[in-house]
Amino acid sequence: MVDKRNRGDAVVVIGLGRFGGALAVELVGRDVEVLGVDSDPKNVQHFSGRLTHVVCADSTDPDALEQLGIGEFGRAVVGIGTDIEASILTTSILADLEVTDIWAKSISLQHSRILQRVGAHHVVQPEHDMGERVAHLVTGRMLDYVEVDEDYAMIKTMAPRWADGKSLGSLGIRSEYGVTVVGIKKPGGRFTYATSDTVIHGGDTLLVAGETDKAERFAEET
């Protein structure tokens, strides 16, 4: 259906529930060609006209996916929710079809491990990831929190009072806290790159990168 050699940006999204459906619509909004696949005719009807292509098919049937030309897609997302068996089978079939970049939704750590074993290149736990992010925001002084990798995060936080009027170079934040201030935003302004000569003032917002526990420690200083 889509030649991945010519349309490497095309994505197939299997499972058009809350997660998969929202993801598919967001991708289309970013001018990505999307094939949506779901076994529920109601979901297919709901997304008809909203996605590039939408089909009703059983994703646990290898023949069905092969007939749809799924192996020609460069990327696939398995957004199937609570049906763990269907999620695993679908991911396994995608791997057999040699889809080069497979993303799969997981609902538990054990589910994640199985998905990785059967061929998923990336596993996401939307509920867990969002819960962890909100927990950081609720319990700390962070304005935003993004886990970039395991035990490494990017946080947005207010500049600490003791930094007022001083340059980053003179503060020694990296040596003291083990984190790096990579960006700064003045009140009413936009984020710009931070250098050792950048002077911090009260009300500034900082973008800080580092190991999660160290970034949390620095955020508490504000």
PDB file of C-alpha atoms in Angstrom:
ATOM      1  CA  MET A   1       0.000   0.000   0.000  1.00  0.00           C
ATOM      2  CA  VAL A   2       2.821   2.365   0.913  1.00  0.00           C
ATOM      3  CA  ASP A   3       6.400   1.891  -0.254  1.00  0.00           C
ATOM      4  CA  LYS A   4       8.663   2.550   2.708  1.00  0.00           C
ATOM      5  CA  ARG A   5      11.532   3.288   0.354  1.00  0.00           C
ATOM      6  CA  ASN A   6       9.628   6.265  -1.011  1.00  0.00           C
ATOM      7  CA  ARG A   7       7.372   7.070   1.934  1.00  0.00           C
ATOM      8  CA  GLY A   8       9.529   6.430   4.957  1.00  0.00           C
ATOM      9  CA  ASP A   9       7.471   8.885   6.986  1.00  0.00           C
ATOM     10  CA  ALA A  10       4.272   6.825   6.659  1.00  0.00           C
ATOM     11  CA  VAL A  11       2.997   5.225   9.871  1.00  0.00           C
ATOM     12  CA  VAL A  12       0.509   2.442  10.527  1.00  0.00           C
ATOM     13  CA  VAL A  13      -1.377   2.752  13.811  1.00  0.00           C
ATOM     14  CA  ILE A  14      -3.028  -0.456  14.970  1.00  0.00           C
ATOM     15  CA  GLY A  15      -5.704  -0.020  17.614  1.00  0.00           C
ATOM     16  CA  LEU A  16      -7.671   3.211  17.445  1.00  0.00           C
ATOM     17  CA  GLY A  17      -8.663   3.498  21.079  1.00  0.00           C
ATOM     18  CA  ARG A  18      -8.018   6.556  23.226  1.00  0.00           C
ATOM     19  CA  PHE A  19      -4.220   6.332  22.911  1.00  0.00           C
ATOM     20  CA  GLY A  20      -3.904   5.076  19.334  1.00  0.00           C
ATOM     21  CA  GLY A  21      -6.658   7.314  17.996  1.00  0.00           C
ATOM     22  CA  ALA A  22      -5.247  10.475  19.548  1.00  0.00           C
ATOM     23  CA  LEU A  23      -1.762   9.583  18.325  1.00  0.00           C
ATOM     24  CA  ALA A  24      -2.989   8.917  14.772  1.00  0.00           C
ATOM     25  CA  VAL A  25      -4.853  12.230  14.593  1.00  0.00           C
ATOM     26  CA  GLU A  26      -1.812  14.090  15.955  1.00  0.00           C
ATOM     27  CA  LEU A  27       0.417  12.487  13.319  1.00  0.00           C
ATOM     28  CA  VAL A  28      -1.980  13.491  10.524  1.00  0.00           C
ATOM     29  CA  GLY A  29      -1.936  17.014  11.934  1.00  0.00           C
ATOM     30  CA  ARG A  30       1.819  16.951  11.437  1.00  0.00           C
ATOM     31  CA  ASP A  31       1.405  16.001   7.767  1.00  0.00           C
ATOM     32  CA  VAL A  32       2.330  12.353   8.285  1.00  0.00           C
ATOM     33  CA  GLU A  33       0.533   9.761   6.165  1.00  0.00           C
ATOM     34  CA  VAL A  34      -1.292   7.379   8.520  1.00  0.00           C
ATOM     35  CA  LEU A  35      -3.036   4.052   7.995  1.00  0.00           C
ATOM     36  CA  GLY A  36      -5.331   3.318  10.930  1.00  0.00           C
ATOM     37  CA  VAL A  37      -6.274  -0.310  11.603  1.00  0.00           C
ATOM     38  CA  ASP A  38      -8.893  -1.475  14.097  1.00  0.00           C
ATOM     39  CA  SER A  39     -11.084  -4.563  14.485  1.00  0.00           C
ATOM     40  CA  ASP A  40     -14.058  -2.514  15.715  1.00  0.00           C
ATOM     41  CA  PRO A  41     -16.182  -1.111  12.839  1.00  0.00           C
ATOM     42  CA  LYS A  42     -17.363   1.723  15.114  1.00  0.00           C
ATOM     43  CA  ASN A  43     -13.811   2.944  15.648  1.00  0.00           C
ATOM     44  CA  VAL A  44     -13.084   2.665  11.940  1.00  0.00           C
ATOM     45  CA  GLN A  45     -16.194   4.693  11.137  1.00  0.00           C
ATOM     46  CA  HIS A  46     -15.275   7.298  13.754  1.00  0.00           C
ATOM     47  CA  PHE A  47     -11.861   7.928  12.180  1.00  0.00           C
ATOM     48  CA  SER A  48     -12.985   7.679   8.577  1.00  0.00           C
ATOM     49  CA  GLY A  49     -12.029  10.941   6.888  1.00  0.00           C
ATOM     50  CA  ARG A  50      -9.811  11.976   9.797  1.00  0.00           C
ATOM     51  CA  LEU A  51      -6.876   9.735   8.870  1.00  0.00           C
ATOM     52  CA  THR A  52      -5.213   9.167   5.500  1.00  0.00           C
ATOM     53  CA  HIS A  53      -6.546   5.601   5.353  1.00  0.00           C
ATOM     54  CA  VAL A  54      -8.641   3.577   7.809  1.00  0.00           C
ATOM     55  CA  VAL A  55      -9.434  -0.122   7.537  1.00  0.00           C
ATOM     56  CA  CYS A  56     -11.259  -2.690   9.639  1.00  0.00           C
ATOM     57  CA  ALA A  57      -9.074  -5.764  10.098  1.00  0.00           C
ATOM     58  CA  ASP A  58      -7.946  -8.343  12.639  1.00  0.00           C
ATOM     59  CA  SER A  59      -4.342  -7.416  13.419  1.00  0.00           C
ATOM     60  CA  THR A  60      -3.684 -10.867  14.914  1.00  0.00           C
ATOM     61  CA  ASP A  61      -4.161 -12.406  11.460  1.00  0.00           C
ATOM     62  CA  PRO A  62      -0.815 -12.407   9.600  1.00  0.00           C
ATOM     63  CA  ASP A  63      -2.530 -12.755   6.225  1.00  0.00           C
ATOM     64  CA  ALA A  64      -4.701  -9.695   6.877  1.00  0.00           C
ATOM     65  CA  LEU A  65      -1.712  -7.486   7.695  1.00  0.00           C
ATOM     66  CA  GLU A  66       0.266  -8.834   4.771  1.00  0.00           C
ATOM     67  CA  GLN A  67      -2.609  -8.091   2.376  1.00  0.00           C
ATOM     68  CA  LEU A  68      -2.700  -4.529   3.689  1.00  0.00           C
ATOM     69  CA  GLY A  69       0.977  -4.141   2.783  1.00  0.00           C
ATOM     70  CA  ILE A  70       1.951  -3.401   6.382  1.00  0.00           C
ATOM     71  CA  GLY A  71       5.472  -4.675   5.726  1.00  0.00           C
ATOM     72  CA  GLU A  72       5.992  -1.731   3.381  1.00  0.00           C
ATOM     73  CA  PHE A  73       5.603   0.770   6.211  1.00  0.00           C
ATOM     74  CA  GLY A  74       8.718   2.111   7.854  1.00  0.00           C
ATOM     75  CA  ARG A  75       7.037   2.642  11.223  1.00  0.00           C
ATOM     76  CA  ALA A  76       4.200   1.037  13.145  1.00  0.00           C
ATOM     77  CA  VAL A  77       2.459   1.788  16.435  1.00  0.00           C
ATOM     78  CA  VAL A  78       0.558  -0.906  18.330  1.00  0.00           C
ATOM     79  CA  GLY A  79      -1.937   1.051  20.392  1.00  0.00           C
ATOM     80  CA  ILE A  80      -4.006  -1.946  21.499  1.00  0.00           C
ATOM     81  CA  GLY A  81      -5.012  -1.488  25.119  1.00  0.00           C
ATOM     82  CA  THR A  82      -6.243  -4.123  27.535  1.00  0.00           C
ATOM     83  CA  ASP A  83      -6.144  -7.114  25.162  1.00  0.00           C
ATOM     84  CA  ILE A  84      -2.589  -8.147  26.007  1.00  0.00           C
ATOM     85  CA  GLU A  85      -2.677 -11.265  23.840  1.00  0.00           C
ATOM     86  CA  ALA A  86      -3.706  -9.268  20.760  1.00  0.00           C
ATOM     87  CA  SER A  87      -1.042  -6.666  21.536  1.00  0.00           C
ATOM     88  CA  ILE A  88       1.706  -9.291  21.725  1.00  0.00           C
ATOM     89  CA  LEU A  89       0.548 -11.229  18.663  1.00  0.00           C
ATOM     90  CA  THR A  90       0.263  -8.067  16.582  1.00  0.00           C
ATOM     91  CA  THR A  91       3.735  -6.894  17.598  1.00  0.00           C
ATOM     92  CA  SER A  92       5.167 -10.308  16.762  1.00  0.00           C
ATOM     93  CA  ILE A  93       3.558 -10.273  13.307  1.00  0.00           C
ATOM     94  CA  LEU A  94       4.926  -6.787  12.618  1.00  0.00           C
ATOM     95  CA  ALA A  95       8.399  -8.058  13.508  1.00  0.00           C
ATOM     96  CA  ASP A  96       7.930 -11.025  11.159  1.00  0.00           C
ATOM     97  CA  LEU A  97       6.928  -8.580   8.414  1.00  0.00           C
ATOM     98  CA  GLU A  98      10.239  -6.781   9.095  1.00  0.00           C
ATOM     99  CA  VAL A  99       8.736  -3.401   9.942  1.00  0.00           C
ATOM    100  CA  THR A 100      11.868  -1.444  10.816  1.00  0.00           C
ATOM    101  CA  ASP A 101      10.533   0.712  13.666  1.00  0.00           C
ATOM    102  CA  ILE A 102       7.860  -0.784  15.955  1.00  0.00           C
ATOM    103  CA  TRP A 103       6.334   1.161  18.846  1.00  0.00           C
ATOM    104  CA  ALA A 104       3.997  -0.619  21.234  1.00  0.00           C
ATOM    105  CA  LYS A 105       1.781   0.475  24.101  1.00  0.00           C
ATOM    106  CA  SER A 106       2.166  -1.431  27.347  1.00  0.00           C
ATOM    107  CA  ILE A 107       0.013  -1.592  30.473  1.00  0.00           C
ATOM    108  CA  SER A 108       2.550  -3.202  32.817  1.00  0.00           C
ATOM    109  CA  LEU A 109       6.252  -3.897  33.259  1.00  0.00           C
ATOM    110  CA  GLN A 110       5.771  -7.593  32.434  1.00  0.00           C
ATOM    111  CA  HIS A 111       3.819  -6.650  29.300  1.00  0.00           C
ATOM    112  CA  SER A 112       6.665  -4.330  28.298  1.00  0.00           C
ATOM    113  CA  ARG A 113       9.250  -7.084  28.635  1.00  0.00           C
ATOM    114  CA  ILE A 114       7.243  -9.488  26.491  1.00  0.00           C
ATOM    115  CA  LEU A 115       6.691  -6.836  23.808  1.00  0.00           C
ATOM    116  CA  GLN A 116      10.429  -6.223  23.633  1.00  0.00           C
ATOM    117  CA  ARG A 117      11.121  -9.947  23.372  1.00  0.00           C
ATOM    118  CA  VAL A 118       8.750 -10.421  20.445  1.00  0.00           C
ATOM    119  CA  GLY A 119      10.169  -7.526  18.461  1.00  0.00           C
ATOM    120  CA  ALA A 120       9.049  -4.093  19.692  1.00  0.00           C
ATOM    121  CA  HIS A 121      11.812  -1.519  19.283  1.00  0.00           C
ATOM    122  CA  HIS A 122      10.160   0.996  21.627  1.00  0.00           C
ATOM    123  CA  VAL A 123       7.656   0.370  24.431  1.00  0.00           C
ATOM    124  CA  VAL A 124       5.634   3.134  26.070  1.00  0.00           C
ATOM    125  CA  GLN A 125       3.437   3.038  29.162  1.00  0.00           C
ATOM    126  CA  PRO A 126       1.286   6.174  28.743  1.00  0.00           C
ATOM    127  CA  GLU A 127      -0.487   5.924  32.092  1.00  0.00           C
ATOM    128  CA  HIS A 128       2.698   5.123  34.010  1.00  0.00           C
ATOM    129  CA  ASP A 129       4.793   7.745  32.220  1.00  0.00           C
ATOM    130  CA  MET A 130       2.189  10.459  32.742  1.00  0.00           C
ATOM    131  CA  GLY A 131       1.671   9.432  36.367  1.00  0.00           C
ATOM    132  CA  GLU A 132       5.397   9.611  37.040  1.00  0.00           C
ATOM    133  CA  ARG A 133       5.641  13.020  35.382  1.00  0.00           C
ATOM    134  CA  VAL A 134       2.714  14.451  37.363  1.00  0.00           C
ATOM    135  CA  ALA A 135       4.133  13.012  40.596  1.00  0.00           C
ATOM    136  CA  HIS A 136       7.370  14.918  40.001  1.00  0.00           C
ATOM    137  CA  LEU A 137       5.456  18.118  39.354  1.00  0.00           C
ATOM    138  CA  VAL A 138       3.179  17.722  42.375  1.00  0.00           C
ATOM    139  CA  THR A 139       5.873  16.851  44.905  1.00  0.00           C
ATOM    140  CA  GLY A 140       8.650  19.148  43.721  1.00  0.00           C
ATOM    141  CA  ARG A 141       9.307  22.699  42.648  1.00  0.00           C
ATOM    142  CA  MET A 142       9.479  21.793  38.990  1.00  0.00           C
ATOM    143  CA  LEU A 143       7.397  23.597  36.382  1.00  0.00           C
ATOM    144  CA  ASP A 144       7.781  20.694  33.957  1.00  0.00           C
ATOM    145  CA  TYR A 145       9.545  17.343  33.826  1.00  0.00           C
ATOM    146  CA  VAL A 146      10.503  15.086  30.931  1.00  0.00           C
ATOM    147  CA  GLU A 147      12.375  11.803  31.345  1.00  0.00           C
ATOM    148  CA  VAL A 148      14.781  11.767  28.398  1.00  0.00           C
ATOM    149  CA  ASP A 149      16.228   8.344  29.182  1.00  0.00           C
ATOM    150  CA  GLU A 150      16.336   5.934  32.087  1.00  0.00           C
ATOM    151  CA  ASP A 151      17.430   7.969  35.113  1.00  0.00           C
ATOM    152  CA  TYR A 152      18.072  11.108  33.027  1.00  0.00           C
ATOM    153  CA  ALA A 153      15.678  14.028  32.883  1.00  0.00           C
ATOM    154  CA  MET A 154      15.117  17.522  31.574  1.00  0.00           C
ATOM    155  CA  ILE A 155      13.340  19.845  33.992  1.00  0.00           C
ATOM    156  CA  LYS A 156      11.978  23.378  33.915  1.00  0.00           C
ATOM    157  CA  THR A 157      12.281  25.256  37.191  1.00  0.00           C
ATOM    158  CA  MET A 158      12.563  28.754  38.621  1.00  0.00           C
ATOM    159  CA  ALA A 159      16.018  30.174  39.237  1.00  0.00           C
ATOM    160  CA  PRO A 160      17.122  29.802  42.881  1.00  0.00           C
ATOM    161  CA  ARG A 161      17.261  32.988  44.927  1.00  0.00           C
ATOM    162  CA  TRP A 162      20.963  32.552  45.701  1.00  0.00           C
ATOM    163  CA  ALA A 163      21.771  32.754  41.979  1.00  0.00           C
ATOM    164  CA  ASP A 164      20.343  36.266  41.551  1.00  0.00           C
ATOM    165  CA  GLY A 165      22.745  38.596  39.765  1.00  0.00           C
ATOM    166  CA  LYS A 166      25.431  35.954  39.240  1.00  0.00           C
ATOM    167  CA  SER A 167      26.763  34.329  36.084  1.00  0.00           C
ATOM    168  CA  LEU A 168      26.429  30.603  35.496  1.00  0.00           C
ATOM    169  CA  GLY A 169      30.198  30.317  35.298  1.00  0.00           C
ATOM    170  CA  SER A 170      30.643  31.764  38.775  1.00  0.00           C
ATOM    171  CA  LEU A 171      27.873  29.681  40.357  1.00  0.00           C
ATOM    172  CA  GLY A 172      29.464  26.292  39.719  1.00  0.00           C
ATOM    173  CA  ILE A 173      26.104  24.555  39.402  1.00  0.00           C
ATOM    174  CA  ARG A 174      27.510  21.660  37.376  1.00  0.00           C
ATOM    175  CA  SER A 175      30.229  20.860  39.927  1.00  0.00           C
ATOM    176  CA  GLU A 176      27.923  21.365  42.922  1.00  0.00           C
ATOM    177  CA  TYR A 177      24.777  19.638  41.685  1.00  0.00           C
ATOM    178  CA  GLY A 178      25.946  17.535  38.736  1.00  0.00           C
ATOM    179  CA  VAL A 179      23.420  19.124  36.350  1.00  0.00           C
ATOM    180  CA  THR A 180      23.709  21.486  33.404  1.00  0.00           C
ATOM    181  CA  VAL A 181      21.649  24.617  32.811  1.00  0.00           C
ATOM    182  CA  VAL A 182      21.030  24.428  29.069  1.00  0.00           C
ATOM    183  CA  GLY A 183      18.485  27.213  28.623  1.00  0.00           C
ATOM    184  CA  ILE A 184      17.098  30.313  30.275  1.00  0.00           C
ATOM    185  CA  LYS A 185      13.974  32.399  29.835  1.00  0.00           C
ATOM    186  CA  LYS A 186      13.497  35.915  31.142  1.00  0.00           C
ATOM    187  CA  PRO A 187      10.006  36.908  32.337  1.00  0.00           C
ATOM    188  CA  GLY A 188       7.887  37.522  29.243  1.00  0.00           C
ATOM    189  CA  GLY A 189      10.661  36.337  26.946  1.00  0.00           C
ATOM    190  CA  ARG A 190      11.635  33.127  25.171  1.00  0.00           C
ATOM    191  CA  PHE A 191      14.106  30.396  26.003  1.00  0.00           C
ATOM    192  CA  THR A 192      17.656  31.011  24.812  1.00  0.00           C
ATOM    193  CA  TYR A 193      20.821  28.956  25.147  1.00  0.00           C
ATOM    194  CA  ALA A 194      22.660  29.422  28.417  1.00  0.00           C
ATOM    195  CA  THR A 195      26.437  29.944  28.520  1.00  0.00           C
ATOM    196  CA  SER A 196      28.935  30.457  31.346  1.00  0.00           C
ATOM    197  CA  ASP A 197      28.537  34.216  30.856  1.00  0.00           C
ATOM    198  CA  THR A 198      24.730  34.121  31.242  1.00  0.00           C
ATOM    199  CA  VAL A 199      23.630  36.123  34.294  1.00  0.00           C
ATOM    200  CA  ILE A 200      20.731  34.726  36.339  1.00  0.00           C
ATOM    201  CA  HIS A 201      18.071  36.995  37.838  1.00  0.00           C
ATOM    202  CA  GLY A 202      15.070  36.426  40.057  1.00  0.00           C
ATOM    203  CA  GLY A 203      12.026  35.376  38.054  1.00  0.00           C
ATOM    204  CA  ASP A 204      14.113  33.633  35.385  1.00  0.00           C
ATOM    205  CA  THR A 205      13.048  30.158  34.287  1.00  0.00           C
ATOM    206  CA  LEU A 206      15.791  27.586  33.824  1.00  0.00           C
ATOM    207  CA  LEU A 207      15.928  24.474  31.656  1.00  0.00           C
ATOM    208  CA  VAL A 208      18.129  21.961  33.452  1.00  0.00           C
ATOM    209  CA  ALA A 209      19.422  18.539  32.301  1.00  0.00           C
ATOM    210  CA  GLY A 210      20.955  15.787  34.384  1.00  0.00           C
ATOM    211  CA  GLU A 211      20.455  12.534  36.247  1.00  0.00           C
ATOM    212  CA  THR A 212      16.927  12.461  37.623  1.00  0.00           C
ATOM    213  CA  ASP A 213      17.805  12.498  41.328  1.00  0.00           C
ATOM    214  CA  LYS A 214      20.330  15.316  40.848  1.00  0.00           C
ATOM    215  CA  ALA A 215      17.880  17.380  38.779  1.00  0.00           C
ATOM    216  CA  GLU A 216      15.279  16.890  41.516  1.00  0.00           C
ATOM    217  CA  ARG A 217      17.763  18.029  44.152  1.00  0.00           C
ATOM    218  CA  PHE A 218      18.548  21.159  42.201  1.00  0.00           C
ATOM    219  CA  ALA A 219      14.833  21.934  41.704  1.00  0.00           C
ATOM    220  CA  GLU A 220      14.308  21.751  45.466  1.00  0.00           C
ATOM    221  CA  GLU A 221      16.876  24.524  45.893  1.00  0.00           C
ATOM    222  CA  THR A 222      14.537  27.003  44.232  1.00  0.00           C
TER     223      THR A 222
END
